[in-house]
CSV table of N, CA and C in Angstrom, one decimal:
chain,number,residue,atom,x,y,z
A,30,UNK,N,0.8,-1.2,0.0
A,30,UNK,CA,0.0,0.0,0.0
A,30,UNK,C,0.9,1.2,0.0
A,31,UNK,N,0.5,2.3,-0.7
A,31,UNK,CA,1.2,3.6,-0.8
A,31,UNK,C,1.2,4.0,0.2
A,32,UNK,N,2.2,5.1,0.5
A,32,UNK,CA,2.5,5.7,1.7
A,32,UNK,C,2.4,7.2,1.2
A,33,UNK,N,1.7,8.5,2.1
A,33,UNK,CA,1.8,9.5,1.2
A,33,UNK,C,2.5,10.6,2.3
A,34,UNK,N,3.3,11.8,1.6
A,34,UNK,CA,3.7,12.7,2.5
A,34,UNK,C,3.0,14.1,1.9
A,35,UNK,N,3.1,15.0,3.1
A,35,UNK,CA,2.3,16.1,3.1
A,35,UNK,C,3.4,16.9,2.8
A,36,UNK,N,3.3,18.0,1.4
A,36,UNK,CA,4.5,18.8,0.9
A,36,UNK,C,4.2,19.9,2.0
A,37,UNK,N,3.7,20.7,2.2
A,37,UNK,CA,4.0,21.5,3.0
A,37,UNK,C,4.2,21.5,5.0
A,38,UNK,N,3.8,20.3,5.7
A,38,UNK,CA,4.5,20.1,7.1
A,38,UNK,C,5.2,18.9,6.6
A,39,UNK,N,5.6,18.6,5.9
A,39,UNK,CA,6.2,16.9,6.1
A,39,UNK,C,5.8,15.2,6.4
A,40,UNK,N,4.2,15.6,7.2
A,40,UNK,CA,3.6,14.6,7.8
A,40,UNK,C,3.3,13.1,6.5
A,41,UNK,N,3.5,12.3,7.0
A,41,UNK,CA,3.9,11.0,6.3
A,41,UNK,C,2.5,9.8,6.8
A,42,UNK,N,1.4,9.8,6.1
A,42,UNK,CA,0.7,8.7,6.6
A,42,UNK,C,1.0,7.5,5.8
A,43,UNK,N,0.6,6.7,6.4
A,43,UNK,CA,1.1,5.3,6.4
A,43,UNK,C,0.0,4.5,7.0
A,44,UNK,N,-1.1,4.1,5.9
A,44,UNK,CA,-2.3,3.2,6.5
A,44,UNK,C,-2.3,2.2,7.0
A,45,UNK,N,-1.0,1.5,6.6
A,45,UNK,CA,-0.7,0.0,7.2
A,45,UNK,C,-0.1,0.3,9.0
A,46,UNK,N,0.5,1.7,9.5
A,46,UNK,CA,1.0,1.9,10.2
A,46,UNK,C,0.4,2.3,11.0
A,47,UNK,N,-0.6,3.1,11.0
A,47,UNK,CA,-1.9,3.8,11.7
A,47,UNK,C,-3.3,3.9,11.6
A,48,UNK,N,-4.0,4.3,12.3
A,48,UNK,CA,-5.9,4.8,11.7
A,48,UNK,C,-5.8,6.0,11.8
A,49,UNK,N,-6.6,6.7,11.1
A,49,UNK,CA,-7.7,7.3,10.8
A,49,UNK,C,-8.7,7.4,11.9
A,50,UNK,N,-9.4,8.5,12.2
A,50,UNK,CA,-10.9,8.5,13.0
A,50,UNK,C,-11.8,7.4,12.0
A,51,UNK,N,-12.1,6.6,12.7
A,51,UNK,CA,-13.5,5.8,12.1
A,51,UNK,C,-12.6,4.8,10.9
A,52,UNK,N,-11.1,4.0,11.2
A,52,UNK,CA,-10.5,3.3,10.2
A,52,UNK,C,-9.9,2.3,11.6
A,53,UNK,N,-9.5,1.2,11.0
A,53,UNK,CA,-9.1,0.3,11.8
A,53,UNK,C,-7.6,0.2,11.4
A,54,UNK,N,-6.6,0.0,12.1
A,54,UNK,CA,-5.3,0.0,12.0
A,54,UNK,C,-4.8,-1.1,11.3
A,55,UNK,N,-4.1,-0.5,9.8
A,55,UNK,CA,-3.8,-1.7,8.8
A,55,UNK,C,-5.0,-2.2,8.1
A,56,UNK,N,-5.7,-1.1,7.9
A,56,UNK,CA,-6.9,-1.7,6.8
A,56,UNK,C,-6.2,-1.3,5.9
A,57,UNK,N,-7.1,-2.7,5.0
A,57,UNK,CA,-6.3,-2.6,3.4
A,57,UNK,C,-7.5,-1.6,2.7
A,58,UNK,N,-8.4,-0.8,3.2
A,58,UNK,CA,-9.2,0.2,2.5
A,58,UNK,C,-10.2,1.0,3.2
A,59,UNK,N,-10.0,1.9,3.5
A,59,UNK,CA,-10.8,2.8,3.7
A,59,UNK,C,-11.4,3.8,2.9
A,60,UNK,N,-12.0,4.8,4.1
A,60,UNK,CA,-12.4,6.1,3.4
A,60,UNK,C,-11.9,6.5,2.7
A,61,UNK,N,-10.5,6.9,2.9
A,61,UNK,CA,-9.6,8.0,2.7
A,61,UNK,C,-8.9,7.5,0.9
A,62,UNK,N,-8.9,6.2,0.8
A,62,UNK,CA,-8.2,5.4,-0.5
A,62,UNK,C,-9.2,4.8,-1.1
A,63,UNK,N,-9.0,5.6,-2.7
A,63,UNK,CA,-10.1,4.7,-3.3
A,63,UNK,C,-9.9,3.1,-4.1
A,64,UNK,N,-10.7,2.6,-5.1
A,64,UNK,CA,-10.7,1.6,-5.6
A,64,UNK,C,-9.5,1.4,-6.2
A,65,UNK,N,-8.4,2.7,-7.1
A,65,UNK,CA,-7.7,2.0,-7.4
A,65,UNK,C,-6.3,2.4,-6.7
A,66,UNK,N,-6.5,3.1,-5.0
A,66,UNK,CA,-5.4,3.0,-4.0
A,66,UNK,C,-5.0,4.6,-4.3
A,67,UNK,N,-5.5,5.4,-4.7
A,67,UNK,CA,-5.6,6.7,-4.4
A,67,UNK,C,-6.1,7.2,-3.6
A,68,UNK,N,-5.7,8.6,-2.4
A,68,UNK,CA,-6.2,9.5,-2.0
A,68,UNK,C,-7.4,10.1,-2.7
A,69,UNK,N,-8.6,10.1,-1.8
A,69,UNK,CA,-10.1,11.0,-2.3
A,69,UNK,C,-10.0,12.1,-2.1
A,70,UNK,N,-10.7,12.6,-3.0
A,70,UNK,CA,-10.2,14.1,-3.2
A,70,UNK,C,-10.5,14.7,-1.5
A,71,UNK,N,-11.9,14.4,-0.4
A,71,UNK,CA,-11.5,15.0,0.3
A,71,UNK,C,-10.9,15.0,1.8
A,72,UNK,N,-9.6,14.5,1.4
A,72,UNK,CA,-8.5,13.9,2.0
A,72,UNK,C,-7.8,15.3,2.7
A,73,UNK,N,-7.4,15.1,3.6
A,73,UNK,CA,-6.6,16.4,4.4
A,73,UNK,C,-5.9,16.0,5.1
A,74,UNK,N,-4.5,16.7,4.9
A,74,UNK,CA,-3.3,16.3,5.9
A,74,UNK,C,-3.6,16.1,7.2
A,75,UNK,N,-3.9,14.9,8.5
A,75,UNK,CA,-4.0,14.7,9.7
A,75,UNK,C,-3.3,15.7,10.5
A,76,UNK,N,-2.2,16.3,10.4
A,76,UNK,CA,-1.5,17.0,10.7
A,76,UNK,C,-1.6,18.9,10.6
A,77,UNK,N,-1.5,19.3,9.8
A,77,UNK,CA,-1.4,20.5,9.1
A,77,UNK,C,-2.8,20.9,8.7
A,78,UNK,N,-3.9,19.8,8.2
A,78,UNK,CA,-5.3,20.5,6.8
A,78,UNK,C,-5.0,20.8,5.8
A,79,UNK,N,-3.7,20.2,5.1
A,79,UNK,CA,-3.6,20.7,4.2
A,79,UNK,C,-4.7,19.8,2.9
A,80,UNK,N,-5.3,20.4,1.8
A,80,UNK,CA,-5.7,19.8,0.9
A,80,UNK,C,-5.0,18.3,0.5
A,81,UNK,N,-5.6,17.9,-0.2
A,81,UNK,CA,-5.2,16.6,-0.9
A,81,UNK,C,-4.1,17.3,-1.9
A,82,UNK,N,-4.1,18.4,-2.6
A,82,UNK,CA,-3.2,18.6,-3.9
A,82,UNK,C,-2.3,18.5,-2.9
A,83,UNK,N,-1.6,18.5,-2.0
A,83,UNK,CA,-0.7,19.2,-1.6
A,83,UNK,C,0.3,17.5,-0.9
A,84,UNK,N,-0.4,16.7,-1.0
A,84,UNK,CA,-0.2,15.5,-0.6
A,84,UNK,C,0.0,14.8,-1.8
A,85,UNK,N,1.3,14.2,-1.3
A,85,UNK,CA,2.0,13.4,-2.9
A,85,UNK,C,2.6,12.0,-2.1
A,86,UNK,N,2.4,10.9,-3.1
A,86,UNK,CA,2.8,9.9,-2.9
A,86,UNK,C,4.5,9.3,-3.1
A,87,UNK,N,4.8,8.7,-1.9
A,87,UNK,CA,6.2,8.4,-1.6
A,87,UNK,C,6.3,6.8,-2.4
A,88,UNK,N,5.4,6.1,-2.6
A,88,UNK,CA,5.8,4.9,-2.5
A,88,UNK,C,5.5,3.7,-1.3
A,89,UNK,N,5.8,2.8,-1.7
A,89,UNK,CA,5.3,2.1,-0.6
A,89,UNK,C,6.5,1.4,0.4
């Protein structure tokens, strides 16, 4: 599963590593990731609020 970081604070989520409000730790799918393992558009840095543009994918 992708890991994504937040361009403007740095913050680094990691689904397999954490939850989400209302996500269970190491789900292979939630809210937040859609069908084909993308961020939903309205996705916001946990950290900062930052928008989803601003959130880019590291890799897994």
């Amino acid at each position: 599963m992708k890991k994504w970081k937040c361009s403007i604070c740095g913050y680094i989520y990691d689904p397999e590593k954490e939850s989400l409000p209302g996500e269970t730790t190491g789900a292979s799918k939630c809210d937040y990731v859609d069908d084909e393992g993308e961020l939903v558009d309205s996705f916001k840095c946990k950290q900062c609020g930052a928008m989803k543009e601003a959130i880019k994918s590291i890799g897994e």
